[in-house]
CSV table of C-alpha atoms in Angstrom, one decimal:
chain,number,residue,atom,x,y,z
D,42,MET,CA,-0.1,0.3,0.2
D,43,ARG,CA,1.1,3.3,-0.9
D,44,ARG,CA,2.3,5.7,2.1
D,45,VAL,CA,0.5,8.5,3.5
D,46,VAL,CA,1.4,11.7,5.2
D,47,ILE,CA,-0.1,15.0,6.2
D,48,THR,CA,0.9,18.2,4.3
D,49,GLY,CA,-1.4,20.6,5.6
D,50,THR,CA,-3.4,21.5,8.5
D,51,GLY,CA,-6.4,23.9,9.1
D,52,MET,CA,-8.5,24.7,12.3
D,53,VAL,CA,-11.4,26.8,13.6
D,54,SER,CA,-11.3,26.0,17.6
D,55,PRO,CA,-12.8,27.3,20.6
D,56,LEU,CA,-9.0,29.0,21.4
D,57,GLY,CA,-8.9,30.4,17.9
D,58,CYS,CA,-9.2,30.8,14.3
D,59,GLY,CA,-5.7,28.9,13.0
D,60,THR,CA,-4.0,25.8,14.1
D,61,GLU,CA,-1.2,27.6,15.2
D,62,ALA,CA,-2.9,30.0,17.4
D,63,THR,CA,-4.6,27.4,19.0
D,64,TRP,CA,-1.7,25.1,19.4
D,65,ALA,CA,0.3,28.1,21.1
D,66,ARG,CA,-2.8,28.9,23.6
D,67,LEU,CA,-3.3,25.0,24.1
D,68,LEU,CA,0.2,24.9,25.0
D,69,ALA,CA,0.1,27.8,27.3
D,70,GLY,CA,-3.0,26.0,29.2
D,71,GLN,CA,-5.8,28.3,28.2
D,72,ASN,CA,-9.4,27.3,28.8
D,73,ALA,CA,-12.1,28.3,26.1
D,74,ALA,CA,-15.1,27.3,28.4
D,75,ARG,CA,-17.7,29.7,29.3
D,76,LYS,CA,-21.1,30.6,30.3
D,77,VAL,CA,-23.5,30.6,26.8
D,78,THR,CA,-25.0,33.9,26.3
D,79,GLU,CA,-26.2,34.1,23.2
D,80,PHE,CA,-29.1,32.3,23.3
D,81,GLU,CA,-31.5,31.4,26.8
D,82,VAL,CA,-30.4,29.1,29.0
D,83,GLU,CA,-31.6,29.4,32.3
D,84,ASP,CA,-34.0,26.5,32.1
D,85,LEU,CA,-31.1,24.2,30.6
D,86,PRO,CA,-29.1,21.8,33.0
D,87,ALA,CA,-25.7,22.9,31.1
D,88,LYS,CA,-25.1,26.4,30.5
D,89,ILE,CA,-21.6,26.9,29.4
D,90,ALA,CA,-19.8,25.7,26.1
D,91,CYS,CA,-16.5,26.1,24.4
D,92,ARG,CA,-17.7,28.8,21.6
D,93,ILE,CA,-15.5,29.8,19.0
D,94,PRO,CA,-13.9,33.3,19.6
D,95,PHE,CA,-16.3,35.1,17.3
D,96,GLY,CA,-14.8,38.8,16.1
D,97,ASP,CA,-13.5,40.8,13.3
D,98,GLY,CA,-10.5,38.3,12.6
D,99,THR,CA,-7.6,39.9,14.3
D,100,ASP,CA,-5.9,38.4,17.3
D,101,ALA,CA,-7.2,34.7,16.0
D,102,THR,CA,-10.8,35.6,16.1
D,103,PHE,CA,-13.2,34.2,13.6
D,104,ASN,CA,-14.8,36.4,11.5
D,105,ALA,CA,-17.0,34.2,9.1
D,106,ASP,CA,-17.2,37.0,6.4
D,107,ASP,CA,-13.6,36.5,5.7
D,108,TRP,CA,-14.6,32.8,4.4
D,109,MET,CA,-17.9,32.8,3.1
D,110,GLU,CA,-19.5,35.6,1.4
D,111,PRO,CA,-22.5,36.8,3.7
D,112,LYS,CA,-25.3,35.6,1.1
D,113,GLU,CA,-23.6,32.4,1.1
D,114,GLN,CA,-23.6,32.1,4.9
D,115,ARG,CA,-27.5,32.6,5.0
D,116,LYS,CA,-27.8,29.1,3.1
D,117,VAL,CA,-26.4,27.1,5.3
D,118,ASP,CA,-25.8,25.8,8.8
D,119,PRO,CA,-22.4,27.0,10.8
D,120,PHE,CA,-20.5,23.8,10.6
D,121,ILE,CA,-20.3,24.0,6.8
D,122,VAL,CA,-19.0,27.7,7.1
D,123,TYR,CA,-16.3,26.2,9.7
D,124,ALA,CA,-15.8,23.2,7.5
D,125,MET,CA,-15.0,26.1,4.4
D,126,ALA,CA,-12.7,28.2,6.6
D,127,ALA,CA,-10.4,25.2,8.0
D,128,ALA,CA,-10.5,23.6,4.6
D,129,ASP,CA,-9.0,26.9,2.9
D,130,MET,CA,-6.3,27.0,5.6
D,131,ALA,CA,-5.6,23.7,5.1
D,132,LEU,CA,-5.2,23.5,1.5
D,133,ALA,CA,-3.0,27.0,1.8
D,134,ASP,CA,-0.8,25.8,4.7
D,135,ALA,CA,0.1,22.4,2.3
D,136,GLY,CA,0.3,24.6,-0.7
D,137,TRP,CA,-1.7,22.6,-2.7
D,138,LYS,CA,-3.9,24.5,-5.5
D,139,PRO,CA,-4.8,22.0,-8.2
D,140,GLU,CA,-5.2,23.8,-11.6
D,141,SER,CA,-5.2,21.2,-13.9
D,142,ASN,CA,-7.7,18.5,-14.7
D,143,GLU,CA,-5.4,15.2,-13.5
D,144,ASP,CA,-5.0,17.3,-10.3
D,145,GLN,CA,-8.3,18.1,-9.5
D,146,ILE,CA,-9.4,14.7,-10.0
D,147,ALA,CA,-6.4,13.4,-8.3
D,148,THR,CA,-7.6,15.3,-5.0
D,149,GLY,CA,-11.2,14.4,-3.1
D,150,VAL,CA,-12.7,15.3,-0.3
D,151,LEU,CA,-14.2,13.3,2.9
D,152,ILE,CA,-15.0,15.7,5.8
D,153,GLY,CA,-17.6,14.4,8.0
D,154,SER,CA,-20.2,15.7,10.7
D,155,GLY,CA,-21.7,14.1,13.6
D,156,ILE,CA,-24.7,15.9,13.6
D,157,GLY,CA,-24.8,18.6,10.9
D,158,GLY,CA,-27.4,21.4,10.8
D,159,LEU,CA,-28.9,20.8,14.2
D,160,GLU,CA,-30.4,24.2,14.3
D,161,GLY,CA,-31.4,24.9,10.7
D,162,ILE,CA,-33.4,22.2,11.3
D,163,VAL,CA,-34.9,23.4,14.5
D,164,GLU,CA,-35.7,26.6,12.7
D,165,GLY,CA,-37.0,24.8,9.2
D,166,GLY,CA,-39.9,22.9,11.7
D,167,TYR,CA,-40.8,26.2,13.1
D,168,THR,CA,-41.3,27.4,9.8
D,169,LEU,CA,-43.4,24.5,8.6
D,170,ARG,CA,-45.3,24.6,11.6
D,171,ASP,CA,-46.0,28.5,11.5
D,172,LYS,CA,-45.9,29.3,8.0
D,173,GLY,CA,-46.6,26.3,6.1
D,174,PRO,CA,-44.5,24.2,3.4
D,175,ARG,CA,-44.8,27.2,0.8
D,176,ARG,CA,-42.0,28.9,3.2
D,177,ILE,CA,-39.6,26.3,3.4
D,178,SER,CA,-36.1,27.8,1.4
D,179,PRO,CA,-34.8,25.6,-1.4
D,180,PHE,CA,-31.9,26.1,0.7
D,181,PHE,CA,-32.8,24.2,3.5
D,182,ILE,CA,-32.2,21.1,2.7
D,183,PRO,CA,-28.6,21.6,1.2
D,184,GLY,CA,-27.6,23.8,3.6
D,185,ARG,CA,-28.0,21.1,6.4
D,186,LEU,CA,-27.0,17.7,5.0
D,187,ILE,CA,-23.6,16.6,6.4
D,188,ASN,CA,-22.0,15.6,3.2
D,189,LEU,CA,-22.9,19.6,1.9
D,190,ALA,CA,-19.4,20.3,3.8
D,191,SER,CA,-17.5,18.2,1.6
D,192,GLY,CA,-19.5,19.4,-1.6
D,193,GLN,CA,-19.1,23.0,-0.8
D,194,VAL,CA,-15.1,22.5,-0.3
D,195,SER,CA,-15.0,21.0,-3.2
D,196,ILE,CA,-16.9,23.3,-5.7
D,197,ARG,CA,-14.7,26.2,-4.6
D,198,HIS,CA,-11.7,24.5,-4.8
D,199,LYS,CA,-12.5,22.2,-8.0
D,200,LEU,CA,-11.8,18.9,-6.1
D,201,ARG,CA,-13.1,16.4,-8.4
D,202,GLY,CA,-11.8,13.2,-6.9
D,203,PRO,CA,-13.4,11.1,-4.4
D,204,ASN,CA,-16.5,13.2,-2.6
D,205,HIS,CA,-17.5,11.5,0.5
D,206,SER,CA,-18.6,12.4,4.2
D,207,VAL,CA,-18.4,10.5,7.5
D,208,VAL,CA,-21.3,10.0,10.4
D,209,THR,CA,-20.2,8.7,13.7
D,210,ALA,CA,-20.9,10.6,16.0
D,211,CYS,CA,-17.8,11.8,18.3
D,212,SER,CA,-15.7,9.6,15.9
D,213,THR,CA,-16.3,11.7,12.9
D,214,GLY,CA,-13.1,13.0,12.3
D,215,ALA,CA,-10.8,10.3,13.3
D,216,HIS,CA,-12.9,7.9,10.9
D,217,ALA,CA,-12.9,10.8,8.4
D,218,ILE,CA,-9.1,11.2,8.4
D,219,GLY,CA,-8.6,6.8,8.6
D,220,ASP,CA,-10.8,6.5,5.6
D,221,ALA,CA,-9.2,9.5,3.4
D,222,SER,CA,-5.9,7.4,4.2
D,223,ARG,CA,-7.2,4.7,2.6
D,224,LEU,CA,-8.0,6.4,-0.5
D,225,ILE,CA,-4.7,7.3,-1.1
D,226,ALA,CA,-3.2,3.8,0.4
D,227,LEU,CA,-5.3,2.3,-2.4
D,228,GLY,CA,-4.9,4.6,-5.2
D,229,ASP,CA,-8.1,6.3,-5.4
D,230,ALA,CA,-6.9,10.0,-5.1
D,231,ASP,CA,-3.2,11.2,-4.4
D,232,VAL,CA,-4.4,14.0,-2.2
D,233,MET,CA,-7.5,14.4,0.4
D,234,VAL,CA,-9.2,17.0,2.4
D,235,ALA,CA,-10.2,15.5,5.2
D,236,GLY,CA,-11.6,16.2,8.8
D,237,GLY,CA,-14.7,17.0,10.8
D,238,ALA,CA,-16.6,20.2,11.4
D,239,GLU,CA,-19.6,20.4,13.9
D,240,SER,CA,-21.7,23.7,14.8
D,241,PRO,CA,-24.0,22.1,17.9
D,242,ILE,CA,-24.3,24.8,20.3
D,243,CYS,CA,-27.8,25.6,20.6
D,244,ARG,CA,-30.7,24.9,22.8
D,245,ILE,CA,-32.1,21.7,21.6
D,246,SER,CA,-28.7,20.1,21.2
D,247,LEU,CA,-27.5,21.1,24.7
D,248,ALA,CA,-31.1,19.8,26.2
D,249,GLY,CA,-30.8,16.8,24.2
D,250,PHE,CA,-27.3,15.8,25.6
D,251,ALA,CA,-27.9,16.7,28.8
D,252,ALA,CA,-31.3,14.6,28.7
D,253,CYS,CA,-28.4,11.6,28.0
D,254,LYS,CA,-26.6,12.7,31.0
D,255,ALA,CA,-23.6,13.6,28.9
D,256,LEU,CA,-23.0,17.0,29.7
D,257,SER,CA,-21.4,18.8,32.8
D,258,THR,CA,-24.3,20.4,34.9
D,259,GLN,CA,-22.4,20.9,38.1
D,260,HIS,CA,-20.0,23.6,37.2
D,261,ASN,CA,-22.1,26.1,35.3
D,262,ASP,CA,-20.9,29.4,37.8
D,263,ASN,CA,-17.1,28.4,36.9
D,264,PRO,CA,-16.9,27.3,33.6
D,265,GLU,CA,-13.2,26.8,33.0
D,266,LYS,CA,-13.7,23.9,35.9
D,267,ALA,CA,-16.2,21.7,33.9
D,268,SER,CA,-14.2,20.4,31.7
D,269,ARG,CA,-11.8,17.7,34.1
D,270,PRO,CA,-10.7,14.6,32.5
D,271,TYR,CA,-9.7,11.8,34.7
D,272,ASP,CA,-10.7,13.8,37.7
D,273,VAL,CA,-12.6,12.9,40.6
D,274,ASP,CA,-14.9,16.1,40.5
D,275,ARG,CA,-15.7,15.4,36.4
D,276,ASP,CA,-19.4,15.2,35.6
D,277,GLY,CA,-19.7,15.5,31.8
D,278,PHE,CA,-18.6,17.0,28.7
D,279,VAL,CA,-18.3,20.6,28.0
D,280,MET,CA,-20.1,21.1,24.5
D,281,GLY,CA,-17.6,23.1,21.7
D,282,GLU,CA,-17.8,23.9,18.3
D,283,GLY,CA,-15.4,24.3,15.3
D,284,ALA,CA,-13.7,22.1,12.5
D,285,GLY,CA,-10.4,20.7,11.8
D,286,VAL,CA,-9.0,19.6,8.4
D,287,VAL,CA,-6.0,18.1,7.5
D,288,ILE,CA,-4.4,17.3,3.6
D,289,LEU,CA,-3.8,14.0,3.0
D,290,GLU,CA,-1.1,13.4,0.5
D,291,GLU,CA,0.7,10.5,-1.0
D,292,LEU,CA,4.5,10.3,0.3
D,293,GLU,CA,5.7,10.5,-3.2
D,294,HIS,CA,3.4,12.8,-4.5
D,295,ALA,CA,4.3,15.0,-1.1
D,296,LYS,CA,8.3,14.9,-1.7
D,297,ALA,CA,8.1,15.5,-5.7
D,298,ARG,CA,6.9,18.7,-5.2
D,299,GLY,CA,9.0,19.7,-1.9
D,300,ALA,CA,5.7,19.6,0.7
D,301,LYS,CA,6.0,20.3,4.2
D,302,ILE,CA,5.6,16.9,6.8
D,303,TYR,CA,4.1,17.0,9.7
D,304,ALA,CA,4.0,13.5,10.0
D,305,GLU,CA,3.0,10.3,8.4
D,306,VAL,CA,-0.9,8.3,9.2
D,307,VAL,CA,0.7,4.6,9.8
D,308,GLY,CA,-2.4,3.3,11.6
D,309,TYR,CA,-5.9,3.4,11.6
D,310,GLY,CA,-8.1,0.8,13.7
D,311,LEU,CA,-11.8,0.8,14.1
D,312,SER,CA,-14.1,-1.5,16.0
D,313,GLY,CA,-17.7,-1.5,17.5
D,314,ASP,CA,-18.8,-1.9,21.1
D,315,ALA,CA,-22.3,-3.8,20.2
D,316,PHE,CA,-22.8,-2.9,23.8
D,317,HIS,CA,-25.2,0.4,24.4
D,318,ILE,CA,-26.6,3.4,22.4
D,319,THR,CA,-24.7,6.1,24.6
D,320,ALA,CA,-22.1,4.0,27.0
D,321,PRO,CA,-19.2,2.4,26.4
D,322,SER,CA,-19.0,-1.3,27.1
D,323,GLU,CA,-17.8,-1.5,30.7
D,324,ASP,CA,-14.6,-3.6,29.9
D,325,GLY,CA,-13.0,-1.3,27.4
D,326,ASP,CA,-12.9,-4.1,24.9
D,327,GLY,CA,-13.8,-2.0,21.6
D,328,ALA,CA,-11.7,0.7,22.6
D,329,TYR,CA,-8.7,-1.8,23.4
D,330,ARG,CA,-9.3,-3.9,19.8
D,331,CYS,CA,-9.5,-0.6,18.0
D,332,MET,CA,-6.1,0.8,19.2
D,333,GLN,CA,-4.9,-2.9,18.8
D,334,MET,CA,-5.9,-2.8,15.1
D,335,ALA,CA,-4.4,0.7,14.6
D,336,LEU,CA,-0.6,-0.2,15.9
D,337,LYS,CA,-1.1,-3.7,14.1
D,338,ARG,CA,-1.6,-1.8,10.8
D,339,ALA,CA,1.4,0.6,11.6
D,340,GLY,CA,3.7,-2.4,12.4
D,341,LEU,CA,4.3,-1.1,15.9
D,342,THR,CA,3.8,-1.8,19.1
D,343,ALA,CA,2.3,-0.5,22.0
D,344,ALA,CA,6.2,0.0,23.4
D,345,ASP,CA,6.7,2.6,20.1
D,346,VAL,CA,4.1,4.7,21.4
D,347,ASP,CA,5.2,8.0,22.9
D,348,TYR,CA,2.2,10.1,23.6
D,349,ILE,CA,-1.8,9.3,23.2
D,350,ASN,CA,-4.2,12.1,22.5
D,351,ALA,CA,-7.1,10.3,24.6
D,352,HIS,CA,-11.1,10.7,23.9
D,353,GLY,CA,-11.1,11.8,27.5
D,354,THR,CA,-14.6,13.8,27.3
D,355,SER,CA,-14.3,14.3,31.2
D,356,THR,CA,-17.3,11.6,31.8
D,357,MET,CA,-17.3,8.5,33.9
D,358,ALA,CA,-16.1,6.4,30.5
D,359,ASP,CA,-12.9,8.2,31.1
D,360,THR,CA,-11.2,5.2,33.4
D,361,ILE,CA,-13.0,2.9,30.8
D,362,GLU,CA,-10.5,4.1,28.2
D,363,LEU,CA,-7.8,4.4,30.6
D,364,ALA,CA,-8.0,0.8,31.7
D,365,ALA,CA,-7.9,0.1,28.1
D,366,VAL,CA,-4.5,1.8,27.5
D,367,GLU,CA,-3.2,0.0,30.5
D,368,ARG,CA,-4.1,-3.2,29.1
D,369,LEU,CA,-3.0,-2.1,25.8
D,370,VAL,CA,0.7,-0.5,27.0
D,371,GLY,CA,1.0,-2.9,30.1
D,372,GLU,CA,4.9,-2.6,31.5
D,373,HIS,CA,5.1,0.4,28.9
D,374,ALA,CA,2.6,2.6,30.9
D,375,SER,CA,5.2,4.7,32.9
D,376,LYS,CA,6.9,5.7,29.5
D,377,ILE,CA,4.1,7.0,27.7
D,378,SER,CA,2.1,10.6,27.9
D,379,MET,CA,-1.4,10.4,27.5
D,380,SER,CA,-3.7,13.9,27.9
D,381,SER,CA,-7.1,14.8,27.1
D,382,THR,CA,-7.3,18.1,25.1
D,383,LYS,CA,-10.9,18.4,25.7
D,384,SER,CA,-10.1,19.4,28.9
D,385,ALA,CA,-9.3,22.9,27.1
D,386,ILE,CA,-11.0,23.2,24.0
D,387,GLY,CA,-14.3,21.0,25.0
D,388,HIS,CA,-15.9,18.6,23.0
D,389,LEU,CA,-16.0,19.3,19.3
D,390,LEU,CA,-18.3,16.1,19.0
D,391,GLY,CA,-17.6,15.3,15.2
D,392,ALA,CA,-14.6,17.8,14.8
D,393,ALA,CA,-12.7,16.2,17.7
D,394,GLY,CA,-11.2,13.4,16.0
D,395,ALA,CA,-9.9,15.2,13.3
D,396,VAL,CA,-8.8,18.6,15.7
D,397,GLU,CA,-7.0,16.2,18.2
D,398,ALA,CA,-5.2,14.3,15.1
D,399,ILE,CA,-3.9,17.6,14.4
D,400,PHE,CA,-3.1,18.1,17.9
D,401,SER,CA,-1.3,14.9,17.6
D,402,ALA,CA,0.5,15.6,14.6
D,403,LEU,CA,1.8,19.0,16.2
D,404,ALA,CA,3.2,17.0,19.1
D,405,ILE,CA,5.2,14.8,17.3
D,406,ARG,CA,6.6,18.0,15.3
D,407,ASP,CA,7.2,19.9,18.4
D,408,ASN,CA,8.0,17.2,21.2
D,409,ILE,CA,5.5,18.3,23.2
D,410,ALA,CA,2.8,16.7,24.8
D,411,PRO,CA,-0.4,19.3,25.3
D,412,PRO,CA,-1.5,19.3,29.0
D,413,THR,CA,-4.8,17.6,30.9
D,414,LEU,CA,-6.2,20.9,32.4
D,415,ASN,CA,-8.4,20.9,36.0
D,416,LEU,CA,-6.6,17.4,37.0
D,417,ASP,CA,-6.4,18.0,40.4
D,418,ASN,CA,-7.2,14.8,42.1
D,419,PRO,CA,-6.9,11.9,39.6
D,420,SER,CA,-9.8,9.3,40.1
D,421,ILE,CA,-7.7,6.3,39.7
D,422,GLU,CA,-4.2,5.6,40.3
D,423,THR,CA,-1.9,5.3,37.1
D,424,LYS,CA,1.7,4.8,35.9
D,425,ILE,CA,0.8,6.5,32.8
D,426,ASP,CA,1.7,10.3,33.0
D,427,LEU,CA,-1.6,12.1,32.4
D,428,VAL,CA,0.1,15.6,32.0
D,429,PRO,CA,-1.9,17.2,34.7
D,430,HIS,CA,-2.2,21.4,34.2
D,431,VAL,CA,1.0,22.1,32.2
D,432,ALA,CA,2.4,20.6,28.8
D,433,ARG,CA,5.4,18.6,28.9
D,434,LYS,CA,8.3,18.6,26.7
D,435,ARG,CA,9.3,15.4,25.8
D,436,GLU,CA,10.4,12.9,23.0
D,437,ILE,CA,7.4,12.4,20.7
D,438,ASN,CA,8.0,10.2,17.7
D,439,VAL,CA,4.6,7.9,17.9
D,440,ALA,CA,1.3,9.2,18.8
D,441,LEU,CA,-2.4,7.5,18.5
D,442,SER,CA,-5.2,9.6,18.7
D,443,ASN,CA,-8.4,7.9,20.5
D,444,SER,CA,-12.2,8.5,19.6
D,445,PHE,CA,-15.3,6.6,20.8
D,446,GLY,CA,-18.9,7.8,19.8
D,447,PHE,CA,-22.5,7.2,20.5
D,448,GLY,CA,-23.5,3.7,19.1
D,449,GLY,CA,-20.3,2.3,20.3
D,450,THR,CA,-18.2,3.4,17.5
D,451,ASN,CA,-14.3,3.5,18.0
D,452,ALA,CA,-11.7,5.0,15.8
D,453,SER,CA,-7.8,5.2,16.4
D,454,LEU,CA,-5.3,6.9,14.5
D,455,VAL,CA,-1.5,6.1,14.9
D,456,LEU,CA,0.3,8.9,13.4
D,457,ARG,CA,4.3,8.9,13.4
D,458,ARG,CA,7.4,11.4,12.9
D,459,TYR,CA,8.7,11.3,9.2
D,460,THR,CA,12.3,11.1,9.0
D,461,GLY,CA,12.6,11.0,5.2
D,462,ALA,CA,13.1,7.0,5.6
K,191,MET,CA,-39.3,54.3,-8.8
K,192,SER,CA,-42.7,53.0,-7.7
K,193,ASP,CA,-42.8,51.7,-3.8
K,194,ILE,CA,-43.0,48.3,-5.1
K,195,ALA,CA,-40.1,48.5,-7.4
K,196,GLU,CA,-38.0,49.8,-4.7
K,197,ARG,CA,-39.1,47.0,-2.1
K,198,VAL,CA,-38.5,44.4,-5.0
K,199,LYS,CA,-35.1,46.3,-5.6
K,200,LYS,CA,-34.3,45.6,-1.7
K,201,ILE,CA,-35.0,42.1,-1.6
K,202,VAL,CA,-33.0,41.3,-4.6
K,203,ILE,CA,-30.0,43.3,-3.1
K,204,ASP,CA,-30.2,41.4,0.4
K,205,HIS,CA,-30.9,38.0,-1.2
K,206,LEU,CA,-28.6,37.8,-3.7
K,207,GLY,CA,-25.7,40.8,-2.4
K,208,VAL,CA,-25.5,42.5,-5.4
K,209,ASP,CA,-24.7,46.3,-5.7
K,210,ALA,CA,-27.4,48.6,-6.1
K,211,GLU,CA,-26.8,49.9,-9.3
K,212,LYS,CA,-26.7,46.6,-11.0
K,213,VAL,CA,-30.4,46.0,-10.0
K,214,SER,CA,-32.0,47.8,-12.8
K,215,GLU,CA,-35.4,47.0,-13.9
K,216,GLY,CA,-34.2,44.8,-16.9
K,217,ALA,CA,-31.6,42.5,-15.1
K,218,SER,CA,-32.2,38.7,-15.1
K,219,PHE,CA,-31.7,37.2,-11.9
K,220,ILE,CA,-29.9,34.8,-13.6
K,221,ASP,CA,-28.1,35.9,-16.5
K,222,ASP,CA,-27.4,39.7,-14.9
K,223,LEU,CA,-27.4,39.6,-11.2
K,224,GLY,CA,-25.7,36.0,-10.7
K,225,ALA,CA,-28.6,33.9,-9.3
K,226,ASP,CA,-28.9,30.1,-9.6
K,227,SER,CA,-32.1,28.3,-10.2
K,228,LEU,CA,-32.3,27.9,-6.3
K,229,ASP,CA,-32.0,31.5,-5.6
K,230,THR,CA,-34.8,32.7,-8.0
K,231,VAL,CA,-37.1,30.1,-5.7
K,232,GLU,CA,-36.5,31.7,-2.9
K,233,LEU,CA,-36.6,35.1,-4.0
K,234,VAL,CA,-40.0,34.3,-5.5
K,235,MET,CA,-40.9,33.4,-1.8
K,236,ALA,CA,-39.3,36.5,-0.3
K,237,PHE,CA,-41.7,38.5,-2.8
K,238,GLU,CA,-44.4,36.5,-1.6
K,239,GLU,CA,-43.6,37.1,1.7
K,240,GLU,CA,-43.0,40.9,1.7
K,241,PHE,CA,-46.1,41.7,-0.5
K,242,GLY,CA,-48.8,39.0,1.0
K,243,VAL,CA,-49.4,37.9,-2.6
K,244,GLU,CA,-49.2,34.1,-3.9
K,245,ILE,CA,-47.2,33.4,-7.0
K,246,PRO,CA,-48.0,30.2,-8.6
K,247,ASP,CA,-45.1,27.9,-9.7
K,248,ASP,CA,-46.0,28.7,-13.4
K,249,ALA,CA,-46.2,32.3,-12.7
K,250,ALA,CA,-42.9,31.9,-10.8
K,251,ASP,CA,-41.6,30.5,-14.1
K,252,SER,CA,-42.1,33.5,-16.1
K,253,ILE,CA,-40.6,36.2,-14.0
K,254,LEU,CA,-37.0,36.4,-14.9
K,255,THR,CA,-36.0,39.8,-14.7
K,256,VAL,CA,-36.5,42.6,-11.7
K,257,GLY,CA,-39.4,44.3,-14.0
K,258,ASP,CA,-41.2,40.9,-14.3
K,259,ALA,CA,-41.2,40.7,-10.8
K,260,VAL,CA,-42.6,44.3,-10.1
K,261,LYS,CA,-45.1,44.1,-13.1
K,262,PHE,CA,-46.7,40.9,-11.5
K,263,ILE,CA,-46.9,42.2,-7.9
K,264,GLU,CA,-48.7,45.7,-9.2
K,265,LYS,CA,-51.3,43.2,-11.3
K,266,ALA,CA,-51.6,40.6,-8.2
K,267,GLN,CA,-52.3,43.6,-5.5
K,268,ALA,CA,-54.4,46.2,-8.1
């Protein structure tokens, strides 16, 4: 199979617009959680979220008008705008602008979303009820569909290769990058624009996830303390929003044009829990098998892993993942650093796996593990370094990124430093 | 310009994101103002909403320019 490397990244995250701005703030220990003020939350159990810093575009704020014309924004839900922004950034970062027919056909798009245009569907429902079917916009459907992120990106950049999407809840971003890598490995494309996007912060979503008992509800008065993976006082995740997109490229294709290489995508694992619609199986076997498959594909063993970007949502499931990792790494536990960046940016749902894969690539690039914020009192003892509070400089050549989603759907990616060999 | 024409023009400017000077009476939504077929459906809906008129699909198909829209609405409201 052909080898696949990451040659560009782009993101819109609660810590900022742009990969480098987000990364710098993440390493500095900044926390994006705050009280939601844009809509009524008093009757909701969870009143906090990690929102994108909206602004005029300066100081890494996100100005939607910089990425999509206002008249086009009006037709789509925000997850599509975030995807367009992240894809623009990633393509520019990679220096890939296919203009020939051949290059356009060799470049595909695979961007997913966990939920898609939830808020737009709610608004459409109100319109149908209050004003009738003749008032439903012709843009109602194409502005909400999950694969329209891939569609819109392909149209803007004339990318006429495989056009696909993924919907696997919170594993979406990781599955998108894994599946897109395979399309390149198998020769169906030379370059793929891959990742995830999500815009879930609205009343129905906060109500729905709280009803599932998934959200933190005990830290509304102290939002920055709410996302605290592995800590005894954790009580659920904090919802985030944004998009992460990478440019995946066949190794020789990247080398031939002198592209910068962040890391190589060497492993990808997938599994199903077959246990419960929202809870992971208590034995963590699905997570274990998923990581094991990814390492096997990479031709690596647990002894090779330096850093793990955990799924670590700040729910009870954190310890299930941790136990699965301990089972995987065995006696090597003490040499591994594992952190949950959701402690800083919240849970970006369908975008999480993509944003976290980018963090994993940057951890390799810069030899530093981003921190797990708020880890004051770990709920269980482990020999694994959970990187509490502050980032840790250390050698990182192999990183594993986990994503687990509702429905018992698991994905793991293994990235390795590219050394030219 | 009549009141109706002014209001039609404003809707077209808002929905299609075009400069006011381009929105002349003879301007075609698709050929001159960059609309696609979905944009024209939405424009017709916006006219219906603004003027409280019903524009049946076959009539909508014949509204191709700013002037066509003004004429239809003037007639419907007469």
